[in-house]
Short mmCIF file of C-alpha atoms in Angstrom, two decimals:
data_model
loop_
_atom_site.label_atom_id
_atom_site.label_comp_id
_atom_site.label_asym_id
_atom_site.label_seq_id
_atom_site.Cartn_x
_atom_site.Cartn_y
_atom_site.Cartn_z
CA UNK A 1 120.41 66.46 -112.37
CA UNK A 2 119.81 63.55 -114.74
CA UNK A 3 118.49 63.97 -118.24
CA UNK A 4 117.96 61.17 -120.70
CA UNK A 5 118.28 60.77 -124.43
CA UNK A 6 115.11 60.82 -126.52
CA UNK A 7 115.09 58.02 -129.09
CA UNK A 8 112.29 57.03 -131.42
CA UNK A 9 109.38 56.70 -129.02
CA UNK A 10 111.51 55.85 -126.00
CA UNK A 11 113.32 57.55 -123.16
CA UNK A 12 116.56 55.88 -122.14
CA UNK A 13 116.64 55.48 -118.38
CA UNK A 14 113.45 55.38 -116.37
CA UNK A 15 110.00 56.28 -117.66
CA UNK A 16 109.33 59.99 -118.16
CA UNK A 17 106.78 62.33 -119.62
CA UNK A 18 108.24 63.90 -122.72
CA UNK A 19 107.29 66.28 -125.52
CA UNK A 20 104.10 67.23 -123.65
CA UNK A 21 103.00 63.57 -123.75
CA UNK A 22 104.05 60.24 -122.31
CA UNK A 23 106.96 58.19 -123.62
CA UNK A 24 107.50 55.12 -121.47
CA UNK A 25 110.07 52.42 -122.28
CA UNK A 26 109.35 52.39 -126.00
CA UNK A 27 105.61 53.04 -125.73
CA UNK A 28 103.89 55.03 -128.46
CA UNK A 29 103.38 58.75 -128.08
CA UNK A 30 100.26 59.56 -126.06
CA UNK A 31 98.61 62.98 -125.99
CA UNK A 32 98.47 64.56 -122.52
CA UNK A 33 95.20 65.32 -120.78
CA UNK A 34 95.84 69.03 -121.44
CA UNK A 35 97.55 69.32 -124.82
CA UNK A 36 100.69 71.40 -124.59
CA UNK A 37 100.47 71.88 -120.82
CA UNK A 38 103.81 72.13 -119.07
CA UNK A 39 104.67 72.44 -115.36
CA UNK A 40 102.94 75.83 -115.16
CA UNK A 41 99.78 74.73 -116.95
CA UNK A 42 98.24 75.42 -120.34
CA UNK A 43 98.58 78.77 -122.13
CA UNK A 44 95.75 81.25 -121.75
CA UNK A 45 94.44 83.81 -124.20
CA UNK A 46 96.83 86.50 -125.45
CA UNK A 47 97.17 89.47 -123.09
CA UNK A 48 97.30 93.17 -124.05
CA UNK A 49 100.90 92.65 -125.26
CA UNK A 50 99.90 89.75 -127.49
CA UNK A 51 101.54 87.14 -125.23
CA UNK A 52 99.86 83.88 -124.25
CA UNK A 53 100.88 82.83 -120.73
CA UNK A 54 99.89 80.26 -118.09
CA UNK A 55 97.61 81.38 -115.29
CA UNK A 56 99.35 83.56 -112.69
CA UNK A 57 101.89 85.10 -115.09
CA UNK A 58 101.86 88.65 -116.46
CA UNK A 59 103.91 90.50 -119.09
CA UNK A 60 105.06 94.06 -119.67
CA UNK A 61 107.07 95.84 -122.35
CA UNK A 62 110.45 97.07 -121.09
CA UNK A 63 111.83 98.71 -124.25
CA UNK A 64 111.22 99.19 -127.98
CA UNK A 65 113.91 99.66 -130.61
CA UNK A 66 114.42 103.30 -131.55
CA UNK A 67 112.32 104.57 -128.63
CA UNK A 68 113.56 105.91 -125.31
CA UNK A 69 113.38 103.43 -122.45
CA UNK A 70 110.67 104.57 -120.04
CA UNK A 71 112.02 106.93 -117.38
CA UNK A 72 115.32 107.45 -119.23
CA UNK A 73 116.67 109.43 -122.18
CA UNK A 74 118.29 106.38 -123.79
CA UNK A 75 117.00 105.04 -127.12
CA UNK A 76 116.91 101.22 -127.17
CA UNK A 77 118.97 99.47 -129.82
CA UNK A 78 117.75 97.66 -132.93
CA UNK A 79 117.50 93.86 -133.24
CA UNK A 80 117.82 92.96 -129.53
CA UNK A 81 119.38 89.52 -129.15
CA UNK A 82 121.26 87.56 -126.46
CA UNK A 83 120.99 88.78 -122.88
CA UNK A 84 121.69 88.14 -119.20
CA UNK A 85 120.81 89.53 -115.77
CA UNK A 86 123.22 90.82 -113.13
CA UNK A 87 122.62 91.65 -109.47
CA UNK A 88 122.99 95.36 -108.68
CA UNK A 89 122.63 95.98 -104.96
CA UNK A 90 118.98 95.33 -104.15
CA UNK A 91 118.12 95.68 -107.85
CA UNK A 92 119.44 94.16 -111.07
CA UNK A 93 120.53 94.88 -114.63
CA UNK A 94 119.42 93.25 -117.88
CA UNK A 95 121.99 93.34 -120.69
CA UNK A 96 120.99 92.88 -124.35
CA UNK A 97 123.02 92.54 -127.57
CA UNK A 98 122.22 94.28 -130.86
CA UNK A 99 122.41 91.96 -133.87
CA UNK A 100 123.02 94.51 -136.60
CA UNK A 101 126.05 94.91 -138.86
CA UNK A 102 127.71 97.38 -138.67
CA UNK A 103 127.14 99.24 -135.39
CA UNK A 104 126.01 96.30 -133.28
CA UNK A 105 127.08 96.28 -129.65
CA UNK A 106 125.09 95.93 -126.44
CA UNK A 107 122.96 97.97 -124.02
CA UNK A 108 121.74 97.63 -120.45
CA UNK A 109 118.57 98.43 -118.49
CA UNK A 110 118.78 99.02 -114.75
CA UNK A 111 116.00 98.10 -112.27
CA UNK A 112 115.49 98.88 -108.58
CA UNK A 113 114.31 96.34 -106.01
CA UNK A 114 110.65 96.76 -107.01
CA UNK A 115 111.37 96.27 -110.72
CA UNK A 116 111.07 99.91 -111.74
CA UNK A 117 113.41 100.97 -114.53
CA UNK A 118 115.95 103.46 -113.18
CA UNK A 119 118.39 103.77 -116.08
CA UNK A 120 119.52 102.57 -119.50
CA UNK A 121 122.85 102.96 -121.29
CA UNK A 122 125.29 101.60 -123.87
CA UNK A 123 128.02 99.15 -122.81
CA UNK A 124 129.48 98.19 -126.21
CA UNK A 125 129.65 100.06 -129.53
CA UNK A 126 131.28 99.78 -132.95
CA UNK A 127 131.08 95.98 -133.27
CA UNK A 128 129.33 93.72 -135.76
CA UNK A 129 126.22 91.59 -135.46
CA UNK A 130 126.37 90.87 -131.74
CA UNK A 131 124.15 87.82 -131.46
CA UNK A 132 124.40 85.84 -128.24
CA UNK A 133 127.05 85.64 -125.52
CA UNK A 134 127.26 84.68 -121.88
CA UNK A 135 127.64 85.84 -118.30
CA UNK A 136 130.87 85.28 -116.36
CA UNK A 137 131.11 84.44 -112.64
CA UNK A 138 132.94 87.77 -112.14
CA UNK A 139 129.91 89.65 -113.47
CA UNK A 140 130.93 90.66 -116.97
CA UNK A 141 128.98 90.05 -120.18
CA UNK A 142 130.67 88.26 -123.09
CA UNK A 143 129.18 89.71 -126.28
CA UNK A 144 129.86 87.57 -129.35
CA UNK A 145 130.07 88.64 -132.99
CA UNK A 146 128.21 86.33 -135.37
CA UNK A 147 130.41 87.09 -138.39
CA UNK A 148 133.32 85.36 -140.08
CA UNK A 149 136.42 85.86 -137.92
CA UNK A 150 134.25 87.47 -135.27
CA UNK A 151 135.51 88.38 -131.81
CA UNK A 152 134.30 87.95 -128.25
CA UNK A 153 134.08 91.24 -126.33
CA UNK A 154 134.11 91.34 -122.54
CA UNK A 155 131.84 94.14 -121.35
CA UNK A 156 130.86 95.78 -118.07
CA UNK A 157 127.10 95.57 -117.35
CA UNK A 158 127.45 98.40 -114.82
CA UNK A 159 128.75 100.81 -117.45
CA UNK A 160 131.97 101.72 -115.61
CA UNK A 161 134.75 99.95 -117.49
CA UNK A 162 135.34 100.01 -121.24
CA UNK A 163 134.69 96.84 -123.25
CA UNK A 164 137.74 94.71 -124.11
CA UNK A 165 138.28 92.53 -127.17
CA UNK A 166 139.28 88.94 -126.28
CA UNK A 167 141.04 87.46 -129.37
CA UNK A 168 142.52 84.56 -127.37
CA UNK A 169 138.99 83.09 -127.27
CA UNK A 170 139.21 82.47 -131.00
CA UNK A 171 138.07 84.20 -134.16
CA UNK A 172 135.12 82.48 -135.81
CA UNK A 173 131.37 82.96 -136.27
CA UNK A 174 130.64 83.17 -132.56
CA UNK A 175 127.21 82.60 -131.11
CA UNK A 176 126.97 81.89 -127.37
CA UNK A 177 129.24 81.40 -124.36
CA UNK A 178 128.74 79.62 -121.03
CA UNK A 179 131.16 79.77 -118.10
CA UNK A 180 131.95 76.64 -116.06
CA UNK A 181 133.43 77.70 -112.69
CA UNK A 182 134.15 74.10 -111.67
CA UNK A 183 136.53 73.36 -114.57
CA UNK A 184 137.34 77.06 -114.98
CA UNK A 185 136.58 77.14 -118.69
CA UNK A 186 134.19 78.96 -121.04
CA UNK A 187 132.23 76.94 -123.63
CA UNK A 188 131.60 78.50 -127.05
CA UNK A 189 129.21 77.68 -129.90
CA UNK A 190 129.82 78.37 -133.60
CA UNK A 191 127.02 79.32 -136.00
CA UNK A 192 128.12 77.44 -139.11
CA UNK A 193 126.45 74.48 -140.83
CA UNK A 194 129.67 72.55 -140.12
CA UNK A 195 130.56 74.41 -136.94
CA UNK A 196 132.31 73.08 -133.85
CA UNK A 197 131.89 73.28 -130.10
CA UNK A 198 134.81 74.84 -128.20
CA UNK A 199 136.07 75.56 -124.74
CA UNK A 200 138.48 78.30 -123.72
CA UNK A 201 140.81 77.63 -120.78
CA UNK A 202 142.08 80.96 -119.40
CA UNK A 203 145.66 81.00 -118.15
CA UNK A 204 144.24 82.64 -115.02
CA UNK A 205 140.58 82.12 -114.13
CA UNK A 206 138.88 85.51 -114.16
CA UNK A 207 141.22 86.91 -116.82
CA UNK A 208 140.33 86.17 -120.45
CA UNK A 209 143.28 87.93 -122.02
CA UNK A 210 145.26 84.70 -122.51
CA UNK A 211 144.64 80.99 -122.55
CA UNK A 212 144.08 77.90 -124.69
CA UNK A 213 141.26 77.32 -127.17
CA UNK A 214 140.19 73.69 -127.55
CA UNK A 215 137.69 71.94 -129.80
CA UNK A 216 135.46 68.96 -128.99
CA UNK A 217 136.38 65.68 -130.71
CA UNK A 218 133.89 62.83 -131.07
CA UNK A 219 132.36 60.45 -133.58
CA UNK A 220 129.46 61.11 -135.90
CA UNK A 221 126.81 59.49 -133.70
CA UNK A 222 124.30 61.42 -131.57
CA UNK A 223 125.77 60.03 -128.35
CA UNK A 224 129.08 58.74 -127.09
CA UNK A 225 132.27 59.92 -125.45
CA UNK A 226 134.28 63.01 -126.30
CA UNK A 227 137.71 64.53 -125.79
CA UNK A 228 139.22 67.98 -126.24
CA UNK A 229 142.16 69.00 -128.45
CA UNK A 230 143.99 72.30 -128.74
CA UNK A 231 143.17 74.51 -131.73
CA UNK A 232 146.62 75.30 -133.21
CA UNK A 233 145.73 78.73 -134.59
CA UNK A 234 142.83 80.43 -132.72
CA UNK A 235 142.90 83.49 -135.00
CA UNK A 236 141.32 81.37 -137.73
CA UNK A 237 143.45 82.64 -140.60
CA UNK A 238 144.28 81.35 -143.11
CA UNK A 239 142.56 78.12 -141.91
CA UNK A 240 139.22 78.36 -140.11
CA UNK A 241 139.31 77.08 -136.51
CA UNK A 242 136.67 74.44 -137.34
CA UNK A 243 138.97 72.95 -140.01
CA UNK A 244 142.20 72.73 -138.02
CA UNK A 245 141.68 69.59 -135.93
CA UNK A 246 141.02 66.22 -137.52
CA UNK A 247 138.11 64.46 -135.84
CA UNK A 248 136.51 67.61 -134.45
CA UNK A 249 132.76 66.97 -134.20
CA UNK A 250 130.59 69.06 -136.51
CA UNK A 251 127.33 70.63 -135.37
CA UNK A 252 124.72 72.14 -137.67
CA UNK A 253 124.39 75.77 -136.65
CA UNK A 254 125.39 76.18 -133.00
CA UNK A 255 123.19 78.62 -131.08
CA UNK A 256 122.43 79.00 -127.35
CA UNK A 257 124.57 77.54 -124.56
CA UNK A 258 123.89 77.05 -120.84
CA UNK A 259 125.93 75.50 -118.01
CA UNK A 260 124.64 74.12 -114.69
CA UNK A 261 125.45 71.21 -112.37
CA UNK A 262 128.35 69.65 -114.29
CA UNK A 263 126.32 69.73 -117.51
CA UNK A 264 126.36 72.02 -120.51
CA UNK A 265 123.46 72.22 -122.96
CA UNK A 266 123.58 73.86 -126.38
CA UNK A 267 121.25 74.10 -129.34
CA UNK A 268 121.78 73.54 -133.07
CA UNK A 269 119.28 75.27 -135.34
CA UNK A 270 120.12 73.36 -138.53
CA UNK A 271 118.68 70.11 -137.15
CA UNK A 272 116.54 71.50 -134.32
CA UNK A 273 118.34 69.71 -131.52
CA UNK A 274 119.34 70.37 -127.93
CA UNK A 275 122.63 68.66 -127.05
CA UNK A 276 123.85 67.73 -123.59
CA UNK A 277 127.44 67.27 -122.48
CA UNK A 278 127.85 65.32 -119.26
CA UNK A 279 131.08 66.79 -117.96
CA UNK A 280 131.70 64.36 -115.11
CA UNK A 281 132.09 61.40 -117.47
CA UNK A 282 132.88 63.17 -120.77
CA UNK A 283 129.88 61.85 -122.68
CA UNK A 284 127.37 63.58 -124.93
CA UNK A 285 123.79 62.84 -125.94
CA UNK A 286 120.62 64.49 -127.22
CA UNK A 287 118.32 66.21 -124.77
CA UNK A 288 115.83 67.02 -127.54
CA UNK A 289 115.40 66.23 -131.24
CA UNK A 290 112.19 67.30 -132.95
CA UNK A 291 112.62 64.79 -135.79
CA UNK A 292 112.21 61.94 -133.30
CA UNK A 293 108.84 63.09 -132.00
CA UNK A 294 106.15 60.78 -133.41
CA UNK A 295 103.47 62.19 -135.70
CA UNK A 296 105.12 65.54 -136.31
CA UNK A 297 103.91 66.72 -132.89
CA UNK A 298 107.14 68.43 -131.83
CA UNK A 299 106.35 71.30 -129.43
CA UNK A 300 109.72 73.01 -129.92
CA UNK A 301 110.88 74.14 -133.37
CA UNK A 302 113.52 76.63 -134.47
CA UNK A 303 115.70 76.18 -131.36
CA UNK A 304 117.82 79.23 -130.47
CA UNK A 305 118.91 80.88 -127.22
CA UNK A 306 118.62 78.86 -124.01
CA UNK A 307 118.73 79.61 -120.30
CA UNK A 308 117.93 77.75 -117.09
CA UNK A 309 116.04 78.41 -113.87
CA UNK A 310 117.47 77.71 -110.44
CA UNK A 311 115.00 74.80 -110.21
CA UNK A 312 116.64 73.10 -113.18
CA UNK A 313 114.12 73.85 -115.93
CA UNK A 314 115.60 74.76 -119.32
CA UNK A 315 113.90 77.54 -121.28
CA UNK A 316 114.54 77.35 -125.04
CA UNK A 317 113.34 80.15 -127.32
CA UNK A 318 112.22 79.75 -130.91
CA UNK A 319 113.64 81.46 -133.98
CA UNK A 320 110.37 81.63 -135.90
CA UNK A 321 108.19 78.56 -135.46
CA UNK A 322 105.09 79.71 -133.63
CA UNK A 323 107.12 82.16 -131.53
CA UNK A 324 107.19 80.20 -128.30
CA UNK A 325 109.49 79.83 -125.34
CA UNK A 326 109.41 76.16 -124.42
CA UNK A 327 110.43 74.53 -121.17
CA UNK A 328 112.31 71.24 -120.80
CA UNK A 329 111.96 69.99 -117.24
CA UNK A 330 114.41 67.76 -115.31
CA UNK A 331 111.97 64.86 -115.82
CA UNK A 332 111.90 65.52 -119.58
CA UNK A 333 108.56 67.23 -120.08
CA UNK A 334 108.83 69.48 -123.15
CA UNK A 335 106.04 72.03 -123.51
CA UNK A 336 105.33 75.67 -124.37
CA UNK A 337 105.72 78.20 -121.58
CA UNK A 338 104.57 81.23 -123.58
CA UNK A 339 103.68 82.25 -127.13
CA UNK A 340 103.97 85.67 -128.79
CA UNK A 341 101.12 86.25 -131.22
CA UNK A 342 101.04 88.48 -134.30
CA UNK A 343 104.81 88.48 -134.82
CA UNK A 344 105.42 85.61 -137.22
CA UNK A 345 108.24 87.46 -139.01
CA UNK A 346 110.30 87.76 -135.84
CA UNK A 347 112.24 85.50 -133.48
CA UNK A 348 112.55 85.29 -129.70
CA UNK A 349 115.94 86.12 -128.20
CA UNK A 350 117.83 86.82 -124.99
CA UNK A 351 116.03 84.81 -122.26
CA UNK A 352 117.41 85.55 -118.78
CA UNK A 353 116.07 85.34 -115.24
CA UNK A 354 116.34 88.09 -112.63
CA UNK A 355 118.52 87.19 -109.63
CA UNK A 356 115.46 86.16 -107.58
CA UNK A 357 114.25 83.94 -110.40
CA UNK A 358 110.72 85.39 -110.52
CA UNK A 359 111.12 87.55 -113.65
CA UNK A 360 112.07 86.37 -117.13
CA UNK A 361 113.41 88.85 -119.70
CA UNK A 362 113.50 88.25 -123.45
CA UNK A 363 113.00 90.07 -126.75
CA UNK A 364 111.11 89.74 -130.00
CA UNK A 365 113.93 90.76 -132.30
CA UNK A 366 111.81 92.30 -135.07
CA UNK A 367 108.47 92.75 -133.31
CA UNK A 368 105.29 93.27 -135.31
CA UNK A 369 107.07 95.11 -138.13
CA UNK A 370 109.39 92.29 -139.15
CA UNK A 371 112.24 94.83 -139.21
CA UNK A 372 115.33 95.10 -136.98
CA UNK A 373 114.09 98.56 -136.00
CA UNK A 374 110.93 97.03 -134.53
CA UNK A 375 112.42 94.99 -131.70
CA UNK A 376 110.56 94.69 -128.39
CA UNK A 377 112.04 93.64 -125.04
CA UNK A 378 109.67 92.08 -122.50
CA UNK A 379 109.49 91.00 -118.88
CA UNK A 380 107.29 88.16 -117.61
CA UNK A 381 106.63 87.90 -113.88
CA UNK A 382 105.04 84.99 -112.07
CA UNK A 383 105.38 81.83 -110.01
CA UNK A 384 108.41 80.30 -111.73
CA UNK A 385 109.79 77.19 -110.06
CA UNK A 386 112.85 78.16 -108.02
#
């Protein structure tokens, strides 16, 4: 799919609706007929769970930190963060990280074909501040430690095989991972104010025990061409991986990462941007930059985790802001999809679609309490575009 770069009041390419308004070939920002309305319509009043949703969508609570998951004897972890869904026969599994240090890790909730919870269990223990991660094409979950010299752990969502540390993927302040089956690489973000963007090339696709870590090289502009260069010392000691390659492009606080259709998107929280790498021609550009929205009317603030629907919509969650999940459509509409009310001291994490694409899972990391022990994991069901 094509996406264009947002510049001050213009969309490069053809005309497109953007930021919930109209930006056409340099025209001034114009408010839409329904302010804030995206492809699913405007948000309604908050439901019983405190979530504002478009018409036709409903929410339910799946789990609460420190409480047993309904129908199981398993107590849900604190500070739920990055997540992903995996097919499981006629049902599915939702995996969620725990961003606490020490004793982070990850857990899983199992659903049958009707969406009823049938089990919950631990898949990773004894790790530190597991923030985001990514799903592999061979159905494992990469859980990433957001600490200095952190590791990537490859885990089994089905709870059969023990988790495995993957040091070849580099030791740095990991955030998210996104697998690219076409180029047979895994992209990695780094949560540092002067962090880099990496890719890991496994020696054998499907086996992450060995391979080559590379860093993206580019200029200082917000668009242009890029190349990759090997990181000489992936263990990051004594020199941090982000400081080993001259000309490596710096990004201000790398967060979520998503791959689809020869494109990888990732977010940077320090400057509230969504970046886009066009992998067929090795160019990069901005898919979203709140500072370029006229009049301070940016609908998306505090960018964090990101996922995509099979239709091609991107769903970006907010760390703070007004606690929204916003959608960026293929024709560049940017608008709220949902808003969590009464939880201003929290952040939204872990967006992931069920295999059928009609259920979206995510968490409020600190819930109404503002504490890591108050996390809430939700499901939203409705007529998503698939």
